[in-house]
Tab-separated table of C-alpha atoms in Angstrom:
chain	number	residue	atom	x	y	z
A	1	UNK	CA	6.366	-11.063	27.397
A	2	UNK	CA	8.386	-13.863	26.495
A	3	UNK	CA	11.646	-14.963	29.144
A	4	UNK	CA	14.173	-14.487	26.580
A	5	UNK	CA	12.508	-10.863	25.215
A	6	UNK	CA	13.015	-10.046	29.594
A	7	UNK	CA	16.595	-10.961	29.114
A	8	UNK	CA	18.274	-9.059	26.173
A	9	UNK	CA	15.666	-6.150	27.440
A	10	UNK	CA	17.923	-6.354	30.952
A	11	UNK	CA	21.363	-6.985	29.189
A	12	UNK	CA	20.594	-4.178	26.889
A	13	UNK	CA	20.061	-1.810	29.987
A	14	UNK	CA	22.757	-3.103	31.918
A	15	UNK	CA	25.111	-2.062	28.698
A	16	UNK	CA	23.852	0.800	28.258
A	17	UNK	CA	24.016	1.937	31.464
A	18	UNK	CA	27.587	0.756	31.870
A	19	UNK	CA	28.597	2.636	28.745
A	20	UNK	CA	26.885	5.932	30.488
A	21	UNK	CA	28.657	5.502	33.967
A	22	UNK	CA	32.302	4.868	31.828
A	23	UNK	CA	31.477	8.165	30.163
A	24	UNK	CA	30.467	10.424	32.717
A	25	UNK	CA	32.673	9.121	35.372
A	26	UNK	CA	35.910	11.686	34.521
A	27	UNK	CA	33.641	14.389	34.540
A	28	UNK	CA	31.792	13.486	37.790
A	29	UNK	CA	35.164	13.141	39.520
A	30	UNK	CA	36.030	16.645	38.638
A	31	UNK	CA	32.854	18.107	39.698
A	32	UNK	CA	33.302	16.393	42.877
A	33	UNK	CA	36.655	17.802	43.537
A	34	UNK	CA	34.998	21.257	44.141
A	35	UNK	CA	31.674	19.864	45.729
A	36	UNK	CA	30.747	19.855	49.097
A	37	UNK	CA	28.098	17.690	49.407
A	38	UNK	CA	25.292	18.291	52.569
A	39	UNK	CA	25.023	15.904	55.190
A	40	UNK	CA	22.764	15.049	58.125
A	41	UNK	CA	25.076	14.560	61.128
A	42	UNK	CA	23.464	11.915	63.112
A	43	UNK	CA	25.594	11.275	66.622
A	44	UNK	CA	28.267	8.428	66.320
A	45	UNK	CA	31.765	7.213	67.290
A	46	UNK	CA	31.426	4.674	64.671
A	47	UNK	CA	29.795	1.847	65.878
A	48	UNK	CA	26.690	0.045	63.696
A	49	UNK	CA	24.519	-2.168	64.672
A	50	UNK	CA	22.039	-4.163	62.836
A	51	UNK	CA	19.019	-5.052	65.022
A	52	UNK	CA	17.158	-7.069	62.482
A	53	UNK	CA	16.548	-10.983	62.048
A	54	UNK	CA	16.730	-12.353	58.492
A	55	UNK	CA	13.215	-12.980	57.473
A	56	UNK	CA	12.384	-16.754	56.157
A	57	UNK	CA	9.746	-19.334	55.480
A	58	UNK	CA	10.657	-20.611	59.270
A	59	UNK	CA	10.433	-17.423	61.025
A	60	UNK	CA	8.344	-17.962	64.544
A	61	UNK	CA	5.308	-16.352	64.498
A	62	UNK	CA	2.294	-14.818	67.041
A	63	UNK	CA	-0.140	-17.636	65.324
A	64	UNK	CA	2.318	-20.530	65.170
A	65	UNK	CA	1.583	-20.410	61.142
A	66	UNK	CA	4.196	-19.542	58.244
A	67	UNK	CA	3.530	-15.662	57.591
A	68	UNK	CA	6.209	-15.738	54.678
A	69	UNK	CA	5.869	-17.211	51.632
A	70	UNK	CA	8.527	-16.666	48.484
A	71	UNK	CA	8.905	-18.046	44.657
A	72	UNK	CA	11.754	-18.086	42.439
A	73	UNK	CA	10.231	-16.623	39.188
A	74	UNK	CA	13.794	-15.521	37.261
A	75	UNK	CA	17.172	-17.082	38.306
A	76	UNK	CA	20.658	-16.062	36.963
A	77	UNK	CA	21.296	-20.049	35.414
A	78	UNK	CA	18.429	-19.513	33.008
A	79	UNK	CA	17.403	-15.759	32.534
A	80	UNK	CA	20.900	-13.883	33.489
A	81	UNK	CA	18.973	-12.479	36.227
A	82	UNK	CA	17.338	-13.397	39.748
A	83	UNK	CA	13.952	-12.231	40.790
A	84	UNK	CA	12.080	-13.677	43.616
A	85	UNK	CA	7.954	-13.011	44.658
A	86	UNK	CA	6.824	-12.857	47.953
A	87	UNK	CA	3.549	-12.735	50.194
A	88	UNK	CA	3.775	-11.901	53.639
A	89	UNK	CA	2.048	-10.988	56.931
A	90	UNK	CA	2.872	-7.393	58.111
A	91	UNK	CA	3.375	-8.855	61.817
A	92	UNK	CA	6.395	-10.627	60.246
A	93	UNK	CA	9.938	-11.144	61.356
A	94	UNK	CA	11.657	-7.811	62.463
A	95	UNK	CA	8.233	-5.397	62.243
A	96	UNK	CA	7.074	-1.466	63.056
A	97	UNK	CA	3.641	-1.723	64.307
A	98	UNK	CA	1.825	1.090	63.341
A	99	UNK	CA	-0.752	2.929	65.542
A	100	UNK	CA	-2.987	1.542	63.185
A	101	UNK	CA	-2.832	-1.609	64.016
A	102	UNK	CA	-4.567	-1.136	67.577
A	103	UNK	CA	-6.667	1.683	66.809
A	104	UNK	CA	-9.754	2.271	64.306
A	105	UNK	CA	-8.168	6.149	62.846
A	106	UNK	CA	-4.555	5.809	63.703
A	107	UNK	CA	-1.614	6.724	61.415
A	108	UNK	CA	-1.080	3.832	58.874
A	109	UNK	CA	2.369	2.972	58.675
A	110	UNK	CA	3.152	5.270	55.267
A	111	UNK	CA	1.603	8.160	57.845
A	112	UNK	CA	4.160	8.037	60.625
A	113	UNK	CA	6.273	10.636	60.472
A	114	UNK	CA	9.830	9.944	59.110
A	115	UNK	CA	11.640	12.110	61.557
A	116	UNK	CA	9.991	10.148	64.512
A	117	UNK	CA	11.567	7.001	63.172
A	118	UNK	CA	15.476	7.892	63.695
A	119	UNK	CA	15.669	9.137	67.055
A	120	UNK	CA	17.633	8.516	70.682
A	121	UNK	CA	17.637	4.799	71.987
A	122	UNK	CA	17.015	4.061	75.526
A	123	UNK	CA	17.763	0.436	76.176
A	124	UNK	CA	16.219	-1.213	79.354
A	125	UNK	CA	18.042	-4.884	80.651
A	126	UNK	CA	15.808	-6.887	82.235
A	127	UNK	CA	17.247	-10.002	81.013
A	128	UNK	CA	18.341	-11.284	84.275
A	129	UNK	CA	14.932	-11.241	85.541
A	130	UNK	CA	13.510	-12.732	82.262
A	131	UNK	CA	16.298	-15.527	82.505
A	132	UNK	CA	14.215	-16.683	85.583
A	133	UNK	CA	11.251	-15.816	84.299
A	134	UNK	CA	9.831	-15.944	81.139
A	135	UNK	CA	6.632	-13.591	81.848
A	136	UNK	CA	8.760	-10.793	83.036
A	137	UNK	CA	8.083	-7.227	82.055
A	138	UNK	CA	8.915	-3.800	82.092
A	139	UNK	CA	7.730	-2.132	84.702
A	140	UNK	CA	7.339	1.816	85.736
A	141	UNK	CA	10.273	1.214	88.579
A	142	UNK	CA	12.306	-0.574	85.507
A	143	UNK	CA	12.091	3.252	83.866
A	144	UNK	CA	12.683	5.079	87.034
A	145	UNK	CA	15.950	2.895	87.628
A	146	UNK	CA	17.320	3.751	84.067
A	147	UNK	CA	16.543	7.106	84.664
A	148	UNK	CA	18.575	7.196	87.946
A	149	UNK	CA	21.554	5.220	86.342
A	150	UNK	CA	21.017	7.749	82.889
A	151	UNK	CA	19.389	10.687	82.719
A	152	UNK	CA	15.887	11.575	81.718
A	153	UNK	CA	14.724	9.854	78.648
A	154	UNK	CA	15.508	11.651	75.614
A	155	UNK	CA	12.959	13.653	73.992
A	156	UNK	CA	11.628	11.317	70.702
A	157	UNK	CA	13.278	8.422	71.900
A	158	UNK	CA	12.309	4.635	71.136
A	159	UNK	CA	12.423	2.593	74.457
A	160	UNK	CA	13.731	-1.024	73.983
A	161	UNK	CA	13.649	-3.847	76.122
A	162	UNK	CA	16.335	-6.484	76.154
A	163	UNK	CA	14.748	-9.320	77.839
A	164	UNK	CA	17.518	-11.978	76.048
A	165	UNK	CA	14.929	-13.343	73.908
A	166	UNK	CA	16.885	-12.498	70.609
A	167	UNK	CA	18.896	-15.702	71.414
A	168	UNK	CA	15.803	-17.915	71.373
A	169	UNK	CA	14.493	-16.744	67.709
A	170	UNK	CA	16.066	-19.990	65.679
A	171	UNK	CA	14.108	-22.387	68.575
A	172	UNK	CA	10.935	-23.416	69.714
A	173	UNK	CA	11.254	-21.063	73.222
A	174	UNK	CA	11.149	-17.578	71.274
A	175	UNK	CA	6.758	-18.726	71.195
A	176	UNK	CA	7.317	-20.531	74.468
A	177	UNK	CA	4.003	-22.161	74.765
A	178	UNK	CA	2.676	-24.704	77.311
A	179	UNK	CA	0.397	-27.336	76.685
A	180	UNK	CA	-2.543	-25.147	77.198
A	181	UNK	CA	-1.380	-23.044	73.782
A	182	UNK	CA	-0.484	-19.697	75.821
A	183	UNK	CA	2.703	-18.342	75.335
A	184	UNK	CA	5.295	-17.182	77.717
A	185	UNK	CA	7.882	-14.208	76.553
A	186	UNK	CA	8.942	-11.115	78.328
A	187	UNK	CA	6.833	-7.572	77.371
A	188	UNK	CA	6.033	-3.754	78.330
A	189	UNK	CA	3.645	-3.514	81.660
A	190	UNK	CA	0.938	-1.370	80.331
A	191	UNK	CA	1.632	0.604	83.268
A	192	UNK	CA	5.053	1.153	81.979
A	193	UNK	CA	3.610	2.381	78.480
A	194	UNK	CA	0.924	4.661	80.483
A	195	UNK	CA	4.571	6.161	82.148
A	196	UNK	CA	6.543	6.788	79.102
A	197	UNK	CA	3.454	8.098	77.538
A	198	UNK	CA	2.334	10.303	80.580
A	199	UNK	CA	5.893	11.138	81.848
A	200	UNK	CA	8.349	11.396	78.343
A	201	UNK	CA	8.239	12.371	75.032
A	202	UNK	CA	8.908	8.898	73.844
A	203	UNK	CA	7.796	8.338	70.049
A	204	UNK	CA	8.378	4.030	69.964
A	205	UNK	CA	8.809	1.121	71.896
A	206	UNK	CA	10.886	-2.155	70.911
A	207	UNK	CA	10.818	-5.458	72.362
A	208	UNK	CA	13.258	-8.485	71.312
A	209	UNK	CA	10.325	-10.568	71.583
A	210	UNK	CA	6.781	-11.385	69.512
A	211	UNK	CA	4.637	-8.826	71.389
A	212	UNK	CA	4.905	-6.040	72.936
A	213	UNK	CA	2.425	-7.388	75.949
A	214	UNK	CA	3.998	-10.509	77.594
A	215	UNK	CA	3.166	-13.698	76.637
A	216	UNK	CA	0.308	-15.047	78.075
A	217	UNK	CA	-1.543	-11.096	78.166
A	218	UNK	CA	-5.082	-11.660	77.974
A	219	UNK	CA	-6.040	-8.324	76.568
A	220	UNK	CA	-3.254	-6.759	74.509
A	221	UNK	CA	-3.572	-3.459	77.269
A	222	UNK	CA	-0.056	-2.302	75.814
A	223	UNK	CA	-0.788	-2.367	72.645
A	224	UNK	CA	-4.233	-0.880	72.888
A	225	UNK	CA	-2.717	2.007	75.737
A	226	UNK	CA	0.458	2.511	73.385
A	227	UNK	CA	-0.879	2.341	69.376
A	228	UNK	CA	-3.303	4.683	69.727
A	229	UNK	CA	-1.837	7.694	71.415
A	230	UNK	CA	0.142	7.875	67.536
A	231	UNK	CA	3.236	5.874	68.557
A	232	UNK	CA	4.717	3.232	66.864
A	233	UNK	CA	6.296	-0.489	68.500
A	234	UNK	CA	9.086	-2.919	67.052
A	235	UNK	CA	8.737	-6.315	67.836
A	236	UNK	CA	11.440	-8.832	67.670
A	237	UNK	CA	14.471	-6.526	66.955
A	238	UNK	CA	17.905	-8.513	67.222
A	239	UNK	CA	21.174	-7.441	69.008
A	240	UNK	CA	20.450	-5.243	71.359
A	241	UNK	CA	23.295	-6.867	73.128
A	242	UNK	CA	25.631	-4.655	70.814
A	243	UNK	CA	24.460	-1.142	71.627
A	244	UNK	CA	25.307	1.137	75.032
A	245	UNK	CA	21.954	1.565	77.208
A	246	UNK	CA	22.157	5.062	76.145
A	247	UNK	CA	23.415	7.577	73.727
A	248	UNK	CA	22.718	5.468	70.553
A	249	UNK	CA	20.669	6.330	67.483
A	250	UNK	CA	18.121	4.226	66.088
A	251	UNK	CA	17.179	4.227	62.006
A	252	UNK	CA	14.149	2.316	61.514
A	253	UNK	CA	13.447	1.613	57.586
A	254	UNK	CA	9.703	0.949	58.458
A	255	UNK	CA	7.528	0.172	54.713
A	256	UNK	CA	5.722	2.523	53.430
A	257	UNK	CA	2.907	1.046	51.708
A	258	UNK	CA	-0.629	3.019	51.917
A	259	UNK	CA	-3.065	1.757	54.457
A	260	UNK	CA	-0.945	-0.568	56.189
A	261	UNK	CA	-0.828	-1.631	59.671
A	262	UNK	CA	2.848	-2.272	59.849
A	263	UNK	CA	5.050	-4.709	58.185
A	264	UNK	CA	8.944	-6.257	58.573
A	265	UNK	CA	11.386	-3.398	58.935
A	266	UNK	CA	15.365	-3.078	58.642
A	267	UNK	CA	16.470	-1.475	61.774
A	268	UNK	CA	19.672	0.306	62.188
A	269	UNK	CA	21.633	1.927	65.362
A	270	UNK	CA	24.352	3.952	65.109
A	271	UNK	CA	26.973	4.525	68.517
C-alpha cells in the first residue's frame, strides 16, 4: 500500500472517529450521571511509583551486546503519523523472567497467572552492604531481619532487593566487570530463594540489578532453584528508593506473547 493511501486511510479514521466521540459525548455524560461504575480497590494512600528504566539502543546488558534495536518507518513531518519497528531481546531493560526461562516445562510468560503479578511488595535494603561490596547478596538472615522489623511476608508477595544499583544503570558499573570479563553486581543467595520458597508464599522476586544471581555466579543456582518452582523474577526494576519496605502494591505489565521466556515489562507500585 502506497504512504500517501496509509495517510488519508488514518486521517479518515481519525475524523470519523472524532465526529462519533462529539456525538455521543452528551449522551454518555448522562448515562454516567446514574452509573456506578465497578472497581478493584487495590490498597493506597496515593502514592505511585514507576519502577521501570526507559528502554534504548544503550541499555546495559547480561552479554555486553545491544539487545534493542528500533526504525523509524512513518514520522508525523511526512506521513501525519509516527510509527516506529523494533527487535529486541526478552532479557531487555526492565524484564519479568518467566519460569520458563530456567526450566524445560515451565509457564511461558503469557501462562503466568495475572493475579500473581499485582500483589504485596516486600522490599529488602541491603544497599549499605552492597555500597562496600559489589558481590553482596540477599541472604536467609537478610529475610529473617525484615521479618523481625515487619511482619511475616505477605502471602503472594514479590520480594525486591534494593542493593543501590538503580543509580549505576546510565554507567559502565551497572555490568561492573574486571579485566577477566566477570561481572560484579549484588543478587538473591540461592539459599535465600530456597527460604522464601520453603518458608512463604512468595509468587516473584525483583532485583535492581542484571541478574537475579550476583555477578560473578558461576551456575545461575537462583535462577535454576527459583524459575522452576512456577515463580516469576524482575531484573533491573528502578526506584525502589520511592516505595515504604512494606505495605506497597506492585502492578507488573509483564508481555504476553505465546511461548515466551520473558521480555521488558512496565512495573507499577502503588502506596
Amino acid at each position: 500500500m502506497c504512504h500517501v493511501c496509509v495517510t488519508e486511510s488514518v486521517k479518515e479514521r481519525m475524523l470519523s472517529r472524532r465526529g462519533f466521540f462529539r456525538a455521543s459525548a452528551g449522551a454518555a455524560a448522562v448515562a454516567a450521571a446514574g452509573t456506578v461504575l465497578p472497581r478493584r480497590a487495590v490498597a493506597s494512600t496515593g502514592g505511585v511509583a514507576d519502577m521501570t528504566h526507559a528502554l534504548g539502543a544503550d541499555f546495559p546488558t547480561f552479554f555486553g551486546v545491544q539487545q534493542y534495536f528500533e526504525e523509524q518507518i512513518y514520522n508525523y513531518a511526512e506521513h501525519k503519523f509516527n510509527l516506529k519497528e523494533f527487535r529486541v531481546n526478552e532479557h531487555t531493560g526492565t524484564h519479568v523472567d518467566a519460569p520458563l526461562h530456567f526450566s524445560a516445562d515451565g509457564q511461558s510468560v503469557d501462562a503466568i497467572p495475572p493475579e500473581s503479578l499485582v500483589c504485596p511488595l516486600a522490599v529488602i535494603d541491603i544497599r549499605a552492604r552492597a555500597a562496600e561490596n559489589a558481590d553482596a547478596q540477599v541472604t536467609p538472615d537478610d529475610i529473617r531481619a525484615w521479618i523481625a522489623a515487619h511482619g511475616e511476608i505477605p502471602a503472594g508477595a514479590c520480594v525486591a532487593m534494593n542493593s543501590g544499583w538503580a543509580a549505576h544503570v546510565a554507567t559502565a558499573r551497572f555490568r561492573n566487570a574486571d579485566a577477566g570479563g566477570a561481572m560484579h553486581f549484588p543478587g538473591f543467595h540461592v539459599e535465600a530463594a530456597q527460604m522464601l520458597i520453603e518458608e512463604t508464599g512468595a509468587v516473584g522476586m525483583a532485583v535492581d540489578s542484571l541478574s537475579l544471581d550476583f555477578g560473578p555466579s558461576p551456575d545461575f543456582a537462583t535462577h535454576y532453584a527459583w524459575l522452576p518452582t512456577n515463580r516469576w523474577g524482575l531484573e533491573c526494576i528502578a526506584n525502589l528508593d520511592a516505595v515504604p519496605a512494606t505495605g506497597a502494591t506492585i502492578i507488573v505489565g509483564a508481555p504476553k506473547h505465546a511461548g515466551g521466556t520473558g521480555g521488558p515489562a512496565r512495573v507499577i507500585t502503588l502506596f
